[in-house]
Amino acid sequence: MEGSRSFLLQFAKRPKINMFTSVVVLGGIIIVFLFAYTAFGDDSEKISLNQVNIIFRHGDKTPTSSYYNDPYKETIFWPEGWGQLTKKGKKQMYQLGELLRARYGQFVGPYSTQNVRVDSSDHDRCLQSAGALLAGLFPPQGEQVWNNNLLWQPIPVHATPLDMDKLITMRAPCPLYKEEQKRSDKSLAAVYDNAELNKYLTEHSGQNITTLLDVETLFNILETERDSGKDLPSWTISVFPDKMKDIAALVLASFTNTPLMKRLRGGPLIKEIKTNMESYLSGTSRRKLSLYSAHDTTLVNVRRALGYNDITFKPQLGAAIIVELHIINDVPQVELYYLDSYAATATKRWEVPGCSTPCSLEKFSETMGSVMPVDWDSECQHSNSS
């Protein structure tokens, strides 16, 4: 701002410009400065913002598995272990934390247990991603500094064992979902015939590739190896990524292929976020920020439960769905945004399907009613066959 002030003063003192011209030009410059501040300033300074909920994908990881002819199947290539966050992934998540701090730092303020809660998938890569993101988002301030040589503070991250998770990984047993998934997978297999591709992949990978999921699993391995800078075998050139990517995205979408699957797989997290907003409005919670460290499947589940039915959506590393609660003219409203990745330069506004803009929380709750389970456990035990 001091540099801007000096520039304006120097401009005004130029001798060959009359007073009227100076005033006009100065006025124009001030308008430009104000516009730039409005356009690129911290969005969290909107006085209407009351709460933020963010679901983000973890950072770069090592492969979770290998294939039979994989030239990189030995653990020597992956010193972190299988399915673990890499150094690059840690940097990505720290960068995402800094990005979120720039957008919401003034709104949330310094970290406190009353203002912030962090939940994570119980996979190591998600737990570590949460920690790295928090380091960028909440460097200690003032009395929070406990080591002058380390600008970092420990922040609790909550996780549920995978086989009990009903929110993020959705690994908790749900018999009804399994029944529906079997029917759905059977119908998808009948529609998508990839016999030629499957044969090619089987011959060259050494794996028995027969299903859409088999293709997606192999795609993920190749993608991870490529992203780590490793040279892929020459046989992959004709099929990766182009001929495999859409199938990989389709598999992610297949977990919420029917209305029932959306309700049981994506609905619980939407319901949680709705409850967060309602609790804040009722005064039973002071929380301003809820973070969920998750997977690509989590983001796809939520997006499709929200009403987006595209089958090509495949979140990048560090991508995030953001649900903001605003109060405008005493009306609670929901705004939905998307960050493409940890390095995104701007958020994308998502409209809530079926909810006009502005989307009131009341209308949002009504629109999402069909995908939010009332009692997930009891609904999971009910059988469609009865």
PDB file of C-alpha atoms in Angstrom, residues 52-348:
ATOM      1  CA  VAL A  52     -16.897 -23.618   5.834  1.00  0.00           C
ATOM      2  CA  ASN A  53     -16.855 -27.390   5.232  1.00  0.00           C
ATOM      3  CA  ILE A  54     -14.076 -28.809   3.039  1.00  0.00           C
ATOM      4  CA  ILE A  55     -13.652 -32.341   1.658  1.00  0.00           C
ATOM      5  CA  PHE A  56     -10.231 -32.782   0.053  1.00  0.00           C
ATOM      6  CA  ARG A  57      -8.309 -35.560  -1.659  1.00  0.00           C
ATOM      7  CA  HIS A  58      -4.918 -36.613  -0.303  1.00  0.00           C
ATOM      8  CA  GLY A  59      -1.613 -35.742  -1.988  1.00  0.00           C
ATOM      9  CA  ASP A  60       0.756 -37.732  -4.187  1.00  0.00           C
ATOM     10  CA  LYS A  61       1.216 -41.316  -3.026  1.00  0.00           C
ATOM     11  CA  THR A  62       3.090 -44.487  -3.866  1.00  0.00           C
ATOM     12  CA  PRO A  63       1.148 -47.267  -5.645  1.00  0.00           C
ATOM     13  CA  THR A  64      -1.171 -49.317  -3.463  1.00  0.00           C
ATOM     14  CA  SER A  65      -0.229 -52.457  -5.414  1.00  0.00           C
ATOM     15  CA  SER A  66       1.679 -53.686  -8.480  1.00  0.00           C
ATOM     16  CA  TYR A  67       0.953 -55.897 -11.493  1.00  0.00           C
ATOM     17  CA  TYR A  68       2.689 -59.123 -12.494  1.00  0.00           C
ATOM     18  CA  ASN A  69       4.982 -57.656 -15.178  1.00  0.00           C
ATOM     19  CA  ASP A  70       5.479 -54.382 -13.314  1.00  0.00           C
ATOM     20  CA  PRO A  71       9.110 -53.224 -13.664  1.00  0.00           C
ATOM     21  CA  TYR A  72       8.659 -51.284 -10.413  1.00  0.00           C
ATOM     22  CA  LYS A  73       7.080 -53.940  -8.231  1.00  0.00           C
ATOM     23  CA  GLU A  74      10.053 -54.223  -5.892  1.00  0.00           C
ATOM     24  CA  THR A  75       9.830 -52.221  -2.672  1.00  0.00           C
ATOM     25  CA  ILE A  76      13.208 -50.632  -3.402  1.00  0.00           C
ATOM     26  CA  PHE A  77      11.382 -48.292  -5.786  1.00  0.00           C
ATOM     27  CA  TRP A  78       8.972 -47.161  -3.060  1.00  0.00           C
ATOM     28  CA  PRO A  79      10.922 -46.494   0.156  1.00  0.00           C
ATOM     29  CA  GLU A  80       7.849 -45.014   1.856  1.00  0.00           C
ATOM     30  CA  GLY A  81       5.948 -48.294   1.436  1.00  0.00           C
ATOM     31  CA  TRP A  82       2.800 -49.130  -0.522  1.00  0.00           C
ATOM     32  CA  GLY A  83       0.027 -46.540  -0.667  1.00  0.00           C
ATOM     33  CA  GLN A  84       1.940 -43.964   1.366  1.00  0.00           C
ATOM     34  CA  LEU A  85       2.182 -40.192   1.018  1.00  0.00           C
ATOM     35  CA  THR A  86       5.375 -39.147  -0.779  1.00  0.00           C
ATOM     36  CA  LYS A  87       7.595 -36.131  -0.158  1.00  0.00           C
ATOM     37  CA  LYS A  88       5.945 -34.510  -3.159  1.00  0.00           C
ATOM     38  CA  GLY A  89       2.545 -35.275  -1.652  1.00  0.00           C
ATOM     39  CA  LYS A  90       3.507 -33.626   1.629  1.00  0.00           C
ATOM     40  CA  LYS A  91       4.553 -30.479  -0.218  1.00  0.00           C
ATOM     41  CA  GLN A  92       1.300 -30.520  -2.186  1.00  0.00           C
ATOM     42  CA  MET A  93      -0.795 -30.704   0.958  1.00  0.00           C
ATOM     43  CA  TYR A  94       1.200 -27.972   2.662  1.00  0.00           C
ATOM     44  CA  GLN A  95       0.591 -25.828  -0.420  1.00  0.00           C
ATOM     45  CA  LEU A  96      -3.141 -26.564  -0.255  1.00  0.00           C
ATOM     46  CA  GLY A  97      -3.100 -25.504   3.395  1.00  0.00           C
ATOM     47  CA  GLU A  98      -1.478 -22.201   2.452  1.00  0.00           C
ATOM     48  CA  LEU A  99      -4.068 -21.701  -0.281  1.00  0.00           C
ATOM     49  CA  LEU A 100      -6.915 -22.279   2.177  1.00  0.00           C
ATOM     50  CA  ARG A 101      -5.245 -19.964   4.666  1.00  0.00           C
ATOM     51  CA  ALA A 102      -5.182 -17.198   2.048  1.00  0.00           C
ATOM     52  CA  ARG A 103      -8.889 -17.699   1.396  1.00  0.00           C
ATOM     53  CA  TYR A 104     -10.206 -18.369   4.899  1.00  0.00           C
ATOM     54  CA  GLY A 105      -7.452 -17.391   7.329  1.00  0.00           C
ATOM     55  CA  GLN A 106      -8.982 -14.107   8.456  1.00  0.00           C
ATOM     56  CA  PHE A 107     -12.412 -15.671   8.763  1.00  0.00           C
ATOM     57  CA  VAL A 108     -11.380 -18.674  10.861  1.00  0.00           C
ATOM     58  CA  GLY A 109      -8.603 -16.960  12.811  1.00  0.00           C
ATOM     59  CA  PRO A 110      -5.938 -18.844  14.798  1.00  0.00           C
ATOM     60  CA  TYR A 111      -6.547 -22.542  15.353  1.00  0.00           C
ATOM     61  CA  SER A 112      -8.746 -23.507  18.290  1.00  0.00           C
ATOM     62  CA  THR A 113     -10.610 -26.701  19.138  1.00  0.00           C
ATOM     63  CA  GLN A 114     -13.850 -24.702  19.280  1.00  0.00           C
ATOM     64  CA  ASN A 115     -13.429 -23.298  15.772  1.00  0.00           C
ATOM     65  CA  VAL A 116     -11.969 -26.233  13.878  1.00  0.00           C
ATOM     66  CA  ARG A 117     -12.423 -29.998  13.582  1.00  0.00           C
ATOM     67  CA  VAL A 118     -10.497 -32.340  11.300  1.00  0.00           C
ATOM     68  CA  ASP A 119     -11.688 -35.825  10.324  1.00  0.00           C
ATOM     69  CA  SER A 120      -9.754 -38.226   8.141  1.00  0.00           C
ATOM     70  CA  SER A 121      -9.877 -41.573   6.464  1.00  0.00           C
ATOM     71  CA  ASP A 122      -7.820 -43.989   8.552  1.00  0.00           C
ATOM     72  CA  HIS A 123      -5.419 -44.585   5.657  1.00  0.00           C
ATOM     73  CA  ASP A 124      -1.919 -43.312   6.431  1.00  0.00           C
ATOM     74  CA  ARG A 125      -1.791 -41.116   3.326  1.00  0.00           C
ATOM     75  CA  CYS A 126      -4.939 -39.262   4.388  1.00  0.00           C
ATOM     76  CA  LEU A 127      -3.803 -38.830   7.992  1.00  0.00           C
ATOM     77  CA  GLN A 128      -0.461 -37.466   6.801  1.00  0.00           C
ATOM     78  CA  SER A 129      -2.166 -35.268   4.203  1.00  0.00           C
ATOM     79  CA  ALA A 130      -4.292 -33.733   6.938  1.00  0.00           C
ATOM     80  CA  GLY A 131      -1.209 -33.036   9.043  1.00  0.00           C
ATOM     81  CA  ALA A 132       0.697 -31.427   6.177  1.00  0.00           C
ATOM     82  CA  LEU A 133      -2.308 -29.307   5.175  1.00  0.00           C
ATOM     83  CA  LEU A 134      -2.785 -28.115   8.752  1.00  0.00           C
ATOM     84  CA  ALA A 135       0.872 -27.077   8.914  1.00  0.00           C
ATOM     85  CA  GLY A 136       0.246 -24.707   6.013  1.00  0.00           C
ATOM     86  CA  LEU A 137      -3.172 -23.587   7.198  1.00  0.00           C
ATOM     87  CA  PHE A 138      -2.472 -22.954  10.871  1.00  0.00           C
ATOM     88  CA  PRO A 139       1.118 -21.951  11.642  1.00  0.00           C
ATOM     89  CA  PRO A 140       1.227 -21.094  15.365  1.00  0.00           C
ATOM     90  CA  GLN A 141       0.626 -17.482  16.318  1.00  0.00           C
ATOM     91  CA  GLY A 142       1.536 -15.627  19.503  1.00  0.00           C
ATOM     92  CA  GLU A 143       1.026 -17.836  22.532  1.00  0.00           C
ATOM     93  CA  GLN A 144       0.649 -20.869  20.258  1.00  0.00           C
ATOM     94  CA  VAL A 145       4.374 -20.775  19.437  1.00  0.00           C
ATOM     95  CA  TRP A 146       6.041 -23.468  21.544  1.00  0.00           C
ATOM     96  CA  ASN A 147       9.355 -23.776  19.690  1.00  0.00           C
ATOM     97  CA  ASN A 148      10.970 -20.689  18.193  1.00  0.00           C
ATOM     98  CA  ASN A 149      12.873 -22.893  15.750  1.00  0.00           C
ATOM     99  CA  LEU A 150       9.757 -24.663  14.458  1.00  0.00           C
ATOM    100  CA  LEU A 151       6.784 -22.730  13.074  1.00  0.00           C
ATOM    101  CA  TRP A 152       4.393 -25.655  13.520  1.00  0.00           C
ATOM    102  CA  GLN A 153       1.853 -26.819  16.074  1.00  0.00           C
ATOM    103  CA  PRO A 154       0.282 -30.246  16.633  1.00  0.00           C
ATOM    104  CA  ILE A 155      -3.408 -30.285  15.727  1.00  0.00           C
ATOM    105  CA  PRO A 156      -5.671 -33.288  16.434  1.00  0.00           C
ATOM    106  CA  VAL A 157      -6.935 -35.313  13.485  1.00  0.00           C
ATOM    107  CA  HIS A 158      -9.820 -37.702  14.163  1.00  0.00           C
ATOM    108  CA  ALA A 159     -10.167 -41.037  12.360  1.00  0.00           C
ATOM    109  CA  THR A 160     -12.461 -44.051  12.573  1.00  0.00           C
ATOM    110  CA  PRO A 161     -11.149 -47.581  11.883  1.00  0.00           C
ATOM    111  CA  LEU A 162     -11.761 -48.433   8.235  1.00  0.00           C
ATOM    112  CA  ASP A 163     -14.156 -51.296   8.942  1.00  0.00           C
ATOM    113  CA  MET A 164     -16.307 -48.934  11.026  1.00  0.00           C
ATOM    114  CA  ASP A 165     -16.156 -45.853   8.792  1.00  0.00           C
ATOM    115  CA  LYS A 166     -19.654 -44.652   7.836  1.00  0.00           C
ATOM    116  CA  LEU A 167     -18.602 -41.212   6.652  1.00  0.00           C
ATOM    117  CA  ILE A 168     -15.483 -41.021   4.467  1.00  0.00           C
ATOM    118  CA  THR A 169     -14.327 -44.402   3.126  1.00  0.00           C
ATOM    119  CA  MET A 170     -17.733 -46.006   3.766  1.00  0.00           C
ATOM    120  CA  ARG A 171     -16.099 -49.344   4.605  1.00  0.00           C
ATOM    121  CA  ALA A 172     -18.540 -50.163   7.415  1.00  0.00           C
ATOM    122  CA  PRO A 173     -20.681 -53.208   6.527  1.00  0.00           C
ATOM    123  CA  CYS A 174     -23.840 -52.374   4.595  1.00  0.00           C
ATOM    124  CA  PRO A 175     -25.552 -55.510   3.209  1.00  0.00           C
ATOM    125  CA  LEU A 176     -28.147 -53.594   1.222  1.00  0.00           C
ATOM    126  CA  TYR A 177     -25.470 -51.553  -0.515  1.00  0.00           C
ATOM    127  CA  LYS A 178     -23.576 -54.717  -1.452  1.00  0.00           C
ATOM    128  CA  GLU A 179     -26.723 -56.209  -2.974  1.00  0.00           C
ATOM    129  CA  GLU A 180     -27.357 -53.064  -4.995  1.00  0.00           C
ATOM    130  CA  GLN A 181     -23.729 -52.862  -6.080  1.00  0.00           C
ATOM    131  CA  LYS A 182     -23.780 -56.405  -7.457  1.00  0.00           C
ATOM    132  CA  ARG A 183     -26.860 -55.628  -9.548  1.00  0.00           C
ATOM    133  CA  SER A 184     -25.359 -52.357 -10.734  1.00  0.00           C
ATOM    134  CA  ASP A 185     -21.984 -53.858 -11.668  1.00  0.00           C
ATOM    135  CA  LYS A 186     -23.717 -56.592 -13.643  1.00  0.00           C
ATOM    136  CA  SER A 187     -25.705 -54.074 -15.669  1.00  0.00           C
ATOM    137  CA  LEU A 188     -22.641 -51.890 -16.299  1.00  0.00           C
ATOM    138  CA  ALA A 189     -20.618 -54.892 -17.492  1.00  0.00           C
ATOM    139  CA  ALA A 190     -23.346 -55.668 -20.012  1.00  0.00           C
ATOM    140  CA  VAL A 191     -23.257 -52.127 -21.389  1.00  0.00           C
ATOM    141  CA  TYR A 192     -19.500 -51.552 -21.503  1.00  0.00           C
ATOM    142  CA  ASP A 193     -17.781 -54.223 -23.577  1.00  0.00           C
ATOM    143  CA  ASN A 194     -14.009 -53.824 -23.369  1.00  0.00           C
ATOM    144  CA  ALA A 195     -13.012 -57.322 -24.470  1.00  0.00           C
ATOM    145  CA  GLU A 196     -10.340 -56.130 -26.905  1.00  0.00           C
ATOM    146  CA  LEU A 197      -8.769 -53.748 -24.391  1.00  0.00           C
ATOM    147  CA  ASN A 198      -8.947 -56.343 -21.624  1.00  0.00           C
ATOM    148  CA  LYS A 199      -7.175 -58.884 -23.827  1.00  0.00           C
ATOM    149  CA  TYR A 200      -4.398 -56.422 -24.666  1.00  0.00           C
ATOM    150  CA  LEU A 201      -3.894 -55.417 -21.030  1.00  0.00           C
ATOM    151  CA  THR A 202      -3.869 -59.034 -19.886  1.00  0.00           C
ATOM    152  CA  GLU A 203      -1.236 -60.036 -22.438  1.00  0.00           C
ATOM    153  CA  HIS A 204       1.121 -57.192 -21.594  1.00  0.00           C
ATOM    154  CA  SER A 205       0.593 -56.673 -17.868  1.00  0.00           C
ATOM    155  CA  GLY A 206       0.568 -60.344 -16.956  1.00  0.00           C
ATOM    156  CA  GLN A 207      -2.549 -59.704 -14.876  1.00  0.00           C
ATOM    157  CA  ASN A 208      -5.938 -61.247 -15.594  1.00  0.00           C
ATOM    158  CA  ILE A 209      -7.897 -58.157 -16.659  1.00  0.00           C
ATOM    159  CA  THR A 210     -11.583 -59.027 -17.048  1.00  0.00           C
ATOM    160  CA  THR A 211     -13.614 -56.328 -15.278  1.00  0.00           C
ATOM    161  CA  LEU A 212     -13.934 -52.554 -15.277  1.00  0.00           C
ATOM    162  CA  LEU A 213     -12.429 -52.537 -11.786  1.00  0.00           C
ATOM    163  CA  ASP A 214      -9.399 -54.482 -13.046  1.00  0.00           C
ATOM    164  CA  VAL A 215      -8.782 -51.780 -15.653  1.00  0.00           C
ATOM    165  CA  GLU A 216      -9.174 -49.024 -13.058  1.00  0.00           C
ATOM    166  CA  THR A 217      -6.739 -50.720 -10.688  1.00  0.00           C
ATOM    167  CA  LEU A 218      -4.105 -51.028 -13.417  1.00  0.00           C
ATOM    168  CA  PHE A 219      -4.727 -47.431 -14.504  1.00  0.00           C
ATOM    169  CA  ASN A 220      -4.072 -46.201 -10.965  1.00  0.00           C
ATOM    170  CA  ILE A 221      -0.768 -48.082 -10.784  1.00  0.00           C
ATOM    171  CA  LEU A 222       0.412 -46.675 -14.120  1.00  0.00           C
ATOM    172  CA  GLU A 223      -0.737 -43.164 -13.230  1.00  0.00           C
ATOM    173  CA  THR A 224       1.111 -43.244  -9.919  1.00  0.00           C
ATOM    174  CA  GLU A 225       4.284 -44.553 -11.522  1.00  0.00           C
ATOM    175  CA  ARG A 226       4.123 -41.904 -14.246  1.00  0.00           C
ATOM    176  CA  ASP A 227       3.537 -39.117 -11.715  1.00  0.00           C
ATOM    177  CA  SER A 228       6.587 -40.271  -9.762  1.00  0.00           C
ATOM    178  CA  GLY A 229       8.736 -39.700 -12.845  1.00  0.00           C
ATOM    179  CA  LYS A 230       9.232 -43.329 -13.819  1.00  0.00           C
ATOM    180  CA  ASP A 231       9.320 -44.442 -17.450  1.00  0.00           C
ATOM    181  CA  LEU A 232       6.387 -46.676 -18.320  1.00  0.00           C
ATOM    182  CA  PRO A 233       6.773 -49.785 -20.512  1.00  0.00           C
ATOM    183  CA  SER A 234       6.375 -49.136 -24.240  1.00  0.00           C
ATOM    184  CA  TRP A 235       3.224 -51.272 -24.432  1.00  0.00           C
ATOM    185  CA  THR A 236       1.339 -48.671 -22.381  1.00  0.00           C
ATOM    186  CA  ILE A 237       1.694 -45.955 -25.042  1.00  0.00           C
ATOM    187  CA  SER A 238      -1.293 -47.141 -27.091  1.00  0.00           C
ATOM    188  CA  VAL A 239      -3.679 -47.471 -24.132  1.00  0.00           C
ATOM    189  CA  PHE A 240      -2.541 -45.188 -21.308  1.00  0.00           C
ATOM    190  CA  PRO A 241      -3.948 -42.829 -20.331  1.00  0.00           C
ATOM    191  CA  ASP A 242      -6.473 -42.183 -23.109  1.00  0.00           C
ATOM    192  CA  LYS A 243      -8.160 -45.580 -23.477  1.00  0.00           C
ATOM    193  CA  MET A 244      -8.161 -46.289 -19.748  1.00  0.00           C
ATOM    194  CA  LYS A 245      -8.957 -42.950 -18.116  1.00  0.00           C
ATOM    195  CA  ASP A 246     -12.681 -42.864 -18.880  1.00  0.00           C
ATOM    196  CA  ILE A 247     -13.045 -46.426 -17.602  1.00  0.00           C
ATOM    197  CA  ALA A 248     -11.238 -45.454 -14.395  1.00  0.00           C
ATOM    198  CA  ALA A 249     -13.618 -42.513 -13.951  1.00  0.00           C
ATOM    199  CA  LEU A 250     -16.601 -44.748 -14.704  1.00  0.00           C
ATOM    200  CA  VAL A 251     -15.550 -47.129 -11.924  1.00  0.00           C
ATOM    201  CA  LEU A 252     -15.442 -44.217  -9.461  1.00  0.00           C
ATOM    202  CA  ALA A 253     -18.939 -43.214 -10.566  1.00  0.00           C
ATOM    203  CA  SER A 254     -20.175 -46.806 -10.342  1.00  0.00           C
ATOM    204  CA  PHE A 255     -20.088 -46.699  -6.535  1.00  0.00           C
ATOM    205  CA  THR A 256     -23.055 -44.307  -6.700  1.00  0.00           C
ATOM    206  CA  ASN A 257     -24.704 -45.613  -9.857  1.00  0.00           C
ATOM    207  CA  THR A 258     -28.271 -45.746  -8.495  1.00  0.00           C
ATOM    208  CA  PRO A 259     -30.319 -43.461  -6.216  1.00  0.00           C
ATOM    209  CA  LEU A 260     -30.033 -46.010  -3.407  1.00  0.00           C
ATOM    210  CA  MET A 261     -26.247 -46.199  -3.783  1.00  0.00           C
ATOM    211  CA  LYS A 262     -26.024 -42.399  -3.682  1.00  0.00           C
ATOM    212  CA  ARG A 263     -28.058 -42.352  -0.477  1.00  0.00           C
ATOM    213  CA  LEU A 264     -25.964 -45.012   1.253  1.00  0.00           C
ATOM    214  CA  ARG A 265     -22.546 -43.982  -0.092  1.00  0.00           C
ATOM    215  CA  GLY A 266     -22.565 -40.208  -0.623  1.00  0.00           C
ATOM    216  CA  GLY A 267     -25.493 -39.138   1.533  1.00  0.00           C
ATOM    217  CA  PRO A 268     -23.924 -39.573   4.996  1.00  0.00           C
ATOM    218  CA  LEU A 269     -21.265 -36.899   4.441  1.00  0.00           C
ATOM    219  CA  ILE A 270     -23.786 -34.468   2.965  1.00  0.00           C
ATOM    220  CA  LYS A 271     -25.969 -35.070   6.014  1.00  0.00           C
ATOM    221  CA  GLU A 272     -22.992 -34.442   8.296  1.00  0.00           C
ATOM    222  CA  ILE A 273     -22.277 -31.109   6.618  1.00  0.00           C
ATOM    223  CA  LYS A 274     -25.939 -30.086   6.818  1.00  0.00           C
ATOM    224  CA  THR A 275     -25.883 -30.928  10.538  1.00  0.00           C
ATOM    225  CA  ASN A 276     -22.705 -28.853  10.961  1.00  0.00           C
ATOM    226  CA  MET A 277     -24.451 -25.828   9.470  1.00  0.00           C
ATOM    227  CA  GLU A 278     -27.616 -26.296  11.505  1.00  0.00           C
ATOM    228  CA  SER A 279     -25.642 -26.742  14.730  1.00  0.00           C
ATOM    229  CA  TYR A 280     -23.805 -23.490  14.101  1.00  0.00           C
ATOM    230  CA  LEU A 281     -27.015 -21.605  13.403  1.00  0.00           C
ATOM    231  CA  SER A 282     -28.715 -22.978  16.521  1.00  0.00           C
ATOM    232  CA  GLY A 283     -25.776 -21.972  18.686  1.00  0.00           C
ATOM    233  CA  THR A 284     -24.975 -25.512  19.827  1.00  0.00           C
ATOM    234  CA  SER A 285     -21.626 -25.322  18.000  1.00  0.00           C
ATOM    235  CA  ARG A 286     -19.109 -22.523  17.443  1.00  0.00           C
ATOM    236  CA  ARG A 287     -17.247 -24.412  14.738  1.00  0.00           C
ATOM    237  CA  LYS A 288     -16.301 -22.315  11.728  1.00  0.00           C
ATOM    238  CA  LEU A 289     -14.313 -24.897   9.795  1.00  0.00           C
ATOM    239  CA  SER A 290     -14.706 -28.647   9.277  1.00  0.00           C
ATOM    240  CA  LEU A 291     -12.074 -30.503   7.250  1.00  0.00           C
ATOM    241  CA  TYR A 292     -12.352 -34.020   5.819  1.00  0.00           C
ATOM    242  CA  SER A 293      -9.179 -35.693   4.525  1.00  0.00           C
ATOM    243  CA  ALA A 294     -10.431 -38.192   1.992  1.00  0.00           C
ATOM    244  CA  HIS A 295     -10.060 -40.053  -1.312  1.00  0.00           C
ATOM    245  CA  ASP A 296     -11.056 -39.518  -4.931  1.00  0.00           C
ATOM    246  CA  THR A 297     -13.962 -41.909  -4.348  1.00  0.00           C
ATOM    247  CA  THR A 298     -15.205 -39.710  -1.494  1.00  0.00           C
ATOM    248  CA  LEU A 299     -15.332 -36.613  -3.675  1.00  0.00           C
ATOM    249  CA  VAL A 300     -17.067 -38.494  -6.486  1.00  0.00           C
ATOM    250  CA  ASN A 301     -19.591 -40.004  -4.057  1.00  0.00           C
ATOM    251  CA  VAL A 302     -20.480 -36.569  -2.689  1.00  0.00           C
ATOM    252  CA  ARG A 303     -20.607 -34.861  -6.092  1.00  0.00           C
ATOM    253  CA  ARG A 304     -22.951 -37.493  -7.497  1.00  0.00           C
ATOM    254  CA  ALA A 305     -25.124 -37.483  -4.378  1.00  0.00           C
ATOM    255  CA  LEU A 306     -25.396 -33.711  -4.802  1.00  0.00           C
ATOM    256  CA  GLY A 307     -27.000 -34.362  -8.186  1.00  0.00           C
ATOM    257  CA  TYR A 308     -24.145 -34.277 -10.696  1.00  0.00           C
ATOM    258  CA  ASN A 309     -24.490 -37.409 -12.806  1.00  0.00           C
ATOM    259  CA  ASP A 310     -21.495 -37.120 -15.130  1.00  0.00           C
ATOM    260  CA  ILE A 311     -19.332 -40.242 -15.302  1.00  0.00           C
ATOM    261  CA  THR A 312     -16.051 -38.609 -16.358  1.00  0.00           C
ATOM    262  CA  PHE A 313     -15.323 -36.678 -13.146  1.00  0.00           C
ATOM    263  CA  LYS A 314     -11.983 -37.817 -11.697  1.00  0.00           C
ATOM    264  CA  PRO A 315     -10.535 -35.586  -8.946  1.00  0.00           C
ATOM    265  CA  GLN A 316      -6.879 -34.645  -9.099  1.00  0.00           C
ATOM    266  CA  LEU A 317      -4.532 -34.795  -6.126  1.00  0.00           C
ATOM    267  CA  GLY A 318      -5.439 -32.150  -3.565  1.00  0.00           C
ATOM    268  CA  ALA A 319      -8.823 -31.415  -5.161  1.00  0.00           C
ATOM    269  CA  ALA A 320     -11.466 -30.120  -2.761  1.00  0.00           C
ATOM    270  CA  ILE A 321     -15.225 -29.667  -2.529  1.00  0.00           C
ATOM    271  CA  ILE A 322     -16.077 -26.607  -0.430  1.00  0.00           C
ATOM    272  CA  VAL A 323     -19.476 -25.976   1.150  1.00  0.00           C
ATOM    273  CA  GLU A 324     -19.892 -22.472   2.562  1.00  0.00           C
ATOM    274  CA  LEU A 325     -22.687 -21.278   4.844  1.00  0.00           C
ATOM    275  CA  HIS A 326     -23.667 -17.643   4.375  1.00  0.00           C
ATOM    276  CA  ILE A 327     -26.333 -15.528   6.038  1.00  0.00           C
ATOM    277  CA  ILE A 328     -27.706 -12.904   3.670  1.00  0.00           C
ATOM    278  CA  ASN A 329     -30.647 -10.739   4.723  1.00  0.00           C
ATOM    279  CA  ASP A 330     -31.158 -13.087   7.693  1.00  0.00           C
ATOM    280  CA  VAL A 331     -31.534 -16.085   5.352  1.00  0.00           C
ATOM    281  CA  PRO A 332     -29.011 -18.965   5.708  1.00  0.00           C
ATOM    282  CA  GLN A 333     -27.696 -19.829   2.249  1.00  0.00           C
ATOM    283  CA  VAL A 334     -25.434 -22.563   0.887  1.00  0.00           C
ATOM    284  CA  GLU A 335     -22.669 -21.865  -1.635  1.00  0.00           C
ATOM    285  CA  LEU A 336     -20.743 -24.680  -3.299  1.00  0.00           C
ATOM    286  CA  TYR A 337     -17.206 -24.390  -4.712  1.00  0.00           C
ATOM    287  CA  TYR A 338     -14.574 -26.696  -6.183  1.00  0.00           C
ATOM    288  CA  LEU A 339     -10.789 -26.544  -6.189  1.00  0.00           C
ATOM    289  CA  ASP A 340      -9.304 -28.521  -9.096  1.00  0.00           C
ATOM    290  CA  SER A 341      -6.134 -29.336  -7.184  1.00  0.00           C
ATOM    291  CA  TYR A 342      -3.684 -28.224  -4.519  1.00  0.00           C
ATOM    292  CA  ALA A 343      -2.261 -25.760  -7.073  1.00  0.00           C
ATOM    293  CA  ALA A 344      -5.575 -24.263  -8.241  1.00  0.00           C
ATOM    294  CA  THR A 345      -5.439 -20.519  -8.826  1.00  0.00           C
ATOM    295  CA  ALA A 346      -9.165 -20.010  -8.266  1.00  0.00           C
ATOM    296  CA  THR A 347     -12.254 -21.828  -7.090  1.00  0.00           C
ATOM    297  CA  LYS A 348     -15.034 -22.889  -9.445  1.00  0.00           C
TER     298      LYS A 348
END
